[in-house]
Short mmCIF file of C-alpha atoms in Angstrom, two decimals:
data_model
loop_
_atom_site.label_atom_id
_atom_site.label_comp_id
_atom_site.label_asym_id
_atom_site.label_seq_id
_atom_site.Cartn_x
_atom_site.Cartn_y
_atom_site.Cartn_z
CA MET A 17 0.47 -0.12 -0.09
CA ILE A 18 2.82 2.82 1.06
CA GLY A 19 4.74 1.33 -2.32
CA LYS A 20 2.11 2.23 -4.35
CA ALA A 21 1.12 6.15 -2.52
CA VAL A 22 4.63 6.47 -3.34
CA ILE A 23 4.48 5.66 -7.17
CA THR A 24 1.52 8.04 -6.77
CA ILE A 25 3.01 10.76 -5.63
CA ALA A 26 6.09 10.67 -7.73
CA ALA A 27 3.68 10.31 -10.68
CA ALA A 28 2.14 13.62 -9.89
CA LEU A 29 5.04 15.38 -9.15
CA ALA A 30 5.89 14.50 -12.08
CA LEU A 31 3.40 15.64 -14.33
CA ALA A 32 3.55 18.62 -12.16
CA THR A 33 6.93 19.38 -12.87
CA PRO A 34 6.98 20.67 -16.84
CA ALA A 35 3.68 22.98 -15.69
CA LEU A 36 5.88 24.25 -13.01
CA ALA A 37 8.81 25.43 -14.96
CA GLN A 38 6.26 26.61 -17.56
CA ASP A 39 4.91 29.28 -14.96
CA ARG A 40 9.04 29.73 -14.25
CA PRO A 41 9.32 33.56 -15.78
CA ALA A 42 12.46 33.66 -18.56
CA ALA A 43 15.37 35.13 -16.65
CA ALA A 44 15.98 39.09 -18.20
CA LYS A 45 18.35 39.19 -20.96
CA LEU A 46 21.46 41.06 -19.40
CA SER A 47 24.27 42.91 -21.43
CA LEU A 48 27.41 45.07 -20.21
CA THR A 49 28.83 47.53 -22.65
CA ARG A 50 32.09 49.99 -21.56
CA LEU A 51 31.42 53.83 -22.13
CA ASP A 52 34.89 56.24 -22.79
CA CYS A 53 34.19 58.73 -19.41
CA GLY A 54 37.35 60.54 -20.11
CA THR A 55 41.09 60.18 -19.12
CA VAL A 56 43.27 60.89 -15.85
CA ARG A 57 46.69 62.29 -15.76
CA VAL A 58 48.42 61.34 -12.90
CA ASN A 59 51.61 64.04 -12.16
CA ARG A 60 52.53 62.54 -8.99
CA LEU A 61 51.56 58.52 -9.07
CA ASN A 62 52.81 58.51 -5.34
CA ALA A 63 49.64 59.48 -4.03
CA PHE A 64 48.37 56.55 -4.95
CA SER A 65 50.70 54.58 -1.78
CA ASP A 66 50.99 55.76 2.37
CA THR A 67 54.05 53.62 1.99
CA GLU A 68 55.45 56.07 -0.96
CA ALA A 69 55.61 52.86 -3.57
CA TYR A 70 55.73 55.22 -6.44
CA PRO A 71 58.66 57.83 -5.79
CA GLY A 72 59.05 59.86 -8.72
CA GLN A 73 56.68 57.94 -11.32
CA SER A 74 53.16 59.53 -13.33
CA ARG A 75 51.06 57.09 -15.08
CA ASP A 76 47.70 57.69 -17.10
CA LEU A 77 44.13 56.47 -16.16
CA THR A 78 41.35 55.22 -17.51
CA VAL A 79 37.61 56.35 -16.51
CA GLY A 80 35.38 53.75 -17.39
CA CYS A 81 31.50 54.14 -17.05
CA TYR A 82 29.48 51.01 -17.78
CA LEU A 83 25.71 50.72 -19.27
CA ILE A 84 24.10 47.41 -18.03
CA ARG A 85 20.84 46.52 -19.61
CA HIS A 86 18.40 44.29 -17.69
CA GLY A 87 15.21 42.99 -20.12
CA ASP A 88 14.06 46.19 -20.73
CA GLN A 89 15.13 48.22 -17.81
CA LEU A 90 19.00 50.52 -18.39
CA MET A 91 21.28 51.01 -15.81
CA LEU A 92 24.27 53.09 -15.65
CA TRP A 93 27.63 52.48 -13.27
CA ASP A 94 29.78 55.35 -12.50
CA LEU A 95 29.34 58.44 -14.40
CA GLY A 96 32.83 59.65 -15.04
CA LEU A 97 34.64 62.95 -15.84
CA PRO A 98 32.26 66.08 -16.11
CA THR A 99 31.79 67.74 -19.33
CA ALA A 100 33.48 70.67 -18.89
CA LEU A 101 36.46 68.90 -19.21
CA LYS A 102 36.01 68.28 -22.73
CA GLY A 103 39.11 68.96 -24.71
CA ALA A 104 40.67 70.13 -22.12
CA ALA A 105 44.20 70.02 -22.02
CA PHE A 106 46.81 67.84 -19.65
CA ASN A 107 48.66 70.14 -17.24
CA THR A 108 51.60 69.59 -14.76
CA ASP A 109 49.93 71.96 -12.03
CA GLY A 110 49.27 69.97 -8.81
CA ASP A 111 49.18 66.12 -8.37
CA MET A 112 46.50 64.98 -11.49
CA SER A 113 44.77 66.89 -14.48
CA ALA A 114 41.92 65.41 -16.44
CA THR A 115 40.16 65.21 -20.09
CA VAL A 116 37.11 63.82 -21.52
CA ARG A 117 36.80 63.16 -25.30
CA THR A 118 33.11 62.69 -25.57
CA SER A 119 30.38 62.17 -23.55
CA LEU A 120 27.71 59.81 -22.12
CA VAL A 121 25.08 61.31 -23.39
CA GLU A 122 26.45 61.10 -26.77
CA GLN A 123 27.85 57.45 -26.54
CA LEU A 124 24.18 56.18 -25.67
CA ALA A 125 22.94 57.97 -28.31
CA GLU A 126 25.16 55.92 -30.57
CA LEU A 127 23.25 53.19 -29.09
CA GLY A 128 19.67 54.70 -29.50
CA ILE A 129 19.26 55.34 -25.84
CA LYS A 130 17.64 59.27 -24.45
CA PRO A 131 19.22 60.25 -20.97
CA GLU A 132 15.14 59.68 -19.43
CA GLU A 133 15.59 56.01 -20.93
CA ILE A 134 18.15 55.62 -18.09
CA ASP A 135 15.85 53.64 -15.55
CA VAL A 136 18.84 53.62 -12.79
CA VAL A 137 22.22 55.25 -12.14
CA GLY A 138 24.49 53.68 -9.50
CA VAL A 139 27.84 55.39 -8.00
CA SER A 140 30.94 53.42 -6.61
CA HIS A 141 31.59 56.87 -4.25
CA PHE A 142 31.36 60.70 -4.41
CA HIS A 143 34.57 61.35 -5.84
CA PHE A 144 34.83 63.89 -8.60
CA ASP A 145 35.48 60.86 -11.66
CA HIS A 146 32.90 59.38 -10.98
CA ILE A 147 29.85 61.59 -10.64
CA GLY A 148 30.24 64.63 -13.30
CA GLN A 149 27.87 63.33 -15.89
CA LEU A 150 25.62 62.66 -13.33
CA PRO A 151 22.84 65.61 -13.29
CA ASP A 152 22.55 64.71 -16.90
CA PHE A 153 20.35 61.97 -15.72
CA PRO A 154 17.24 63.56 -13.65
CA ALA A 155 15.32 61.03 -14.10
CA ALA A 156 16.94 58.01 -12.78
CA LYS A 157 17.08 56.23 -9.28
CA LEU A 158 19.84 56.85 -7.60
CA TYR A 159 21.70 54.33 -6.01
CA ILE A 160 24.77 55.24 -3.44
CA GLY A 161 26.42 53.82 -0.57
CA LYS A 162 24.54 55.19 2.94
CA ARG A 163 27.42 56.66 4.26
CA ASP A 164 28.67 58.50 1.49
CA TRP A 165 25.21 59.90 0.79
CA ASP A 166 25.24 61.02 4.73
CA TRP A 167 28.54 63.32 4.19
CA LEU A 168 27.20 64.72 1.11
CA ILE A 169 23.90 65.89 3.01
CA ASP A 170 25.85 66.71 5.98
CA SER A 171 26.47 70.44 6.05
CA GLY A 172 29.63 69.49 8.53
CA ARG A 173 30.85 67.62 5.83
CA PRO A 174 34.80 67.72 5.00
CA ALA A 175 35.40 70.44 2.15
CA TRP A 176 36.47 68.47 -0.57
CA VAL A 177 33.47 66.28 -0.73
CA ASN A 178 31.49 68.11 -3.28
CA PRO A 179 27.82 67.64 -3.14
CA GLN A 180 26.85 70.04 -6.18
CA PRO A 181 26.65 67.20 -8.89
CA PHE A 182 24.04 65.30 -6.41
CA THR A 183 21.56 68.56 -6.01
CA HIS A 184 18.98 67.43 -7.99
CA TRP A 185 18.17 64.12 -5.27
CA ILE A 186 19.42 66.08 -2.60
CA GLY A 187 16.77 68.52 -3.28
CA GLY A 188 14.10 65.27 -3.77
CA GLY A 189 13.75 66.07 -7.52
CA GLY A 190 14.84 62.45 -8.05
CA ALA A 191 14.75 59.11 -6.59
CA VAL A 192 17.69 58.23 -4.11
CA GLU A 193 18.53 54.74 -2.45
CA PRO A 194 21.39 54.86 -0.22
CA VAL A 195 22.87 51.31 0.46
CA GLU A 196 23.85 50.50 3.21
CA ARG A 197 25.25 47.33 2.73
CA ASP A 198 25.03 45.12 0.10
CA LYS A 199 22.23 45.59 -2.57
CA ASP A 200 20.52 43.15 -5.06
CA ILE A 201 19.18 46.07 -7.65
CA PHE A 202 16.93 43.81 -10.22
CA GLY A 203 16.17 41.64 -7.31
CA ASP A 204 17.75 38.62 -9.25
CA GLY A 205 21.46 38.55 -8.12
CA ARG A 206 22.64 38.70 -11.27
CA VAL A 207 23.71 42.71 -10.45
CA MET A 208 24.66 43.72 -7.33
CA MET A 209 26.10 46.40 -5.64
CA LEU A 210 28.77 45.11 -2.82
CA ASP A 211 29.86 47.04 0.11
CA MET A 212 33.34 47.73 0.16
CA PRO A 213 34.51 50.76 2.82
CA GLY A 214 37.85 52.66 3.02
CA HIS A 215 38.44 54.48 -0.15
CA THR A 216 35.44 56.10 1.01
CA PRO A 217 32.93 55.82 3.84
CA GLY A 218 30.07 54.24 1.52
CA HIS A 219 32.80 52.52 -2.17
CA HIS A 220 30.76 50.03 -3.29
CA VAL A 221 31.71 47.64 -6.32
CA LEU A 222 29.52 45.86 -8.71
CA LEU A 223 29.17 42.41 -9.50
CA VAL A 224 27.51 41.45 -12.63
CA ARG A 225 26.48 37.90 -13.23
CA LEU A 226 26.75 37.79 -17.14
CA ALA A 227 25.46 34.53 -19.05
CA GLY A 228 28.39 33.95 -21.33
CA MET A 229 31.40 35.82 -19.60
CA GLY A 230 30.90 35.24 -16.24
CA PRO A 231 30.61 37.19 -13.38
CA VAL A 232 32.37 40.51 -13.61
CA LEU A 233 33.58 42.58 -11.11
CA LEU A 234 33.63 46.26 -11.45
CA SER A 235 36.61 47.18 -9.03
CA GLY A 236 35.01 51.02 -8.21
CA ASP A 237 37.90 52.51 -7.02
CA GLN A 238 39.12 49.63 -4.40
CA ALA A 239 42.14 49.87 -7.01
CA HIS A 240 43.73 52.20 -9.68
CA PHE A 241 45.67 50.24 -11.67
CA GLN A 242 47.23 46.48 -11.72
CA GLU A 243 50.05 46.66 -9.56
CA ASN A 244 48.00 48.74 -6.85
CA TYR A 245 45.71 45.60 -6.68
CA ASP A 246 48.42 43.50 -6.48
CA SER A 247 49.98 44.93 -3.70
CA GLU A 248 46.85 46.09 -2.12
CA GLY A 249 48.50 49.60 -1.77
CA VAL A 250 46.00 51.83 -0.19
CA PRO A 251 45.66 55.66 -1.57
CA GLU A 252 46.89 58.49 0.78
CA PHE A 253 43.13 60.26 0.44
CA ASN A 254 41.55 57.08 1.47
CA THR A 255 39.50 57.41 4.22
CA ASP A 256 40.01 54.47 6.30
CA ARG A 257 43.35 52.22 5.97
CA ALA A 258 41.66 49.34 7.94
CA GLN A 259 38.78 49.23 5.90
CA THR A 260 40.60 49.40 2.67
CA LEU A 261 42.57 46.25 3.50
CA ALA A 262 39.44 44.31 4.58
CA SER A 263 37.90 45.44 1.40
CA PHE A 264 40.54 43.58 -0.81
CA ASP A 265 40.27 40.78 1.21
CA ARG A 266 36.78 40.75 0.48
CA PHE A 267 37.16 41.58 -3.24
CA LYS A 268 39.93 39.26 -3.99
CA GLY A 269 37.65 36.34 -1.98
CA LEU A 270 34.87 37.05 -4.22
CA ALA A 271 36.93 37.39 -7.44
CA LYS A 272 38.63 33.90 -6.73
CA ASN A 273 35.35 32.24 -5.95
CA LEU A 274 33.22 33.08 -8.39
CA GLY A 275 36.07 32.62 -11.00
CA ALA A 276 35.39 36.69 -11.99
CA THR A 277 36.82 38.64 -14.56
CA VAL A 278 38.07 41.98 -12.23
CA ILE A 279 37.76 44.93 -14.28
CA ILE A 280 40.35 47.50 -12.11
CA GLN A 281 38.15 50.95 -14.00
CA HIS A 282 40.71 53.06 -13.92
CA GLU A 283 43.13 50.51 -15.52
CA PRO A 284 43.93 50.97 -19.27
CA ARG A 285 45.28 47.37 -19.04
CA ASP A 286 41.67 46.12 -18.25
CA VAL A 287 40.03 48.12 -21.27
CA ALA A 288 40.45 44.99 -23.28
CA LYS A 289 38.66 43.06 -21.22
CA LEU A 290 34.76 44.07 -22.44
CA PRO A 291 34.01 44.00 -26.06
CA PRO A 292 34.92 47.42 -27.99
CA PHE A 293 32.15 50.17 -27.88
CA PRO A 294 29.79 49.57 -29.43
CA LYS A 295 29.62 45.95 -28.64
CA ALA A 296 28.30 44.48 -24.99
CA ALA A 297 29.32 41.37 -22.93
CA GLU A 298 27.09 39.48 -22.25
#
């Protein structure tokens, strides 16, 4: 009798399984496109080491921004240098200077995308080379680390923290979600903002799980170039050394365990890890 009951239950489950599979919605198509958001010429590379690792050195760093297509939703990760720097010449004054060749709006137009069609903007942190073109996307919902957001809205914030690009969101003109720890942006685990403080109080990186290429980790400013990544170097302007090193531990652990492609956003040698614009990784 028990045997017959087990067979009956098994048969019922077998018949139900195809129906359940049909009811499950297909995963949204996901892709990742790199956009050119400028170049920073670092005149004093030693600024990127609090242990004086790069005396007398200089280097050009890329500024990467990224378009994520998740089904019919569009997200930008990091918003690059301000367009006021378009065509600017490099100079030797100060630690660094910067230039922009083309704007985000111009590049998106080549893909047939209007600024108002961007649903989500996520920023790794509030430094000028990651939020410069944020005001061009006022219709988008903003995701930013909560501790960075707290500094931006605090009248007692440090003088070097510039809230101006965030004015629209600070004033209530746009939707904003301060991210306390990790955030699953689209609710399916495939686009994750991950809490990696230290460079700034609320610094985050982005994990994108592509079907073909596999997991991709976009570094924000966890590291700025390969040698900096390999040595777990801490820039002298980071807000917390211990947090930076702990975040390196988490970042590298994730990269190893997931078999992820690491994209150091400022590293020119990492540009080729993704297809050239306007192609996308999928």
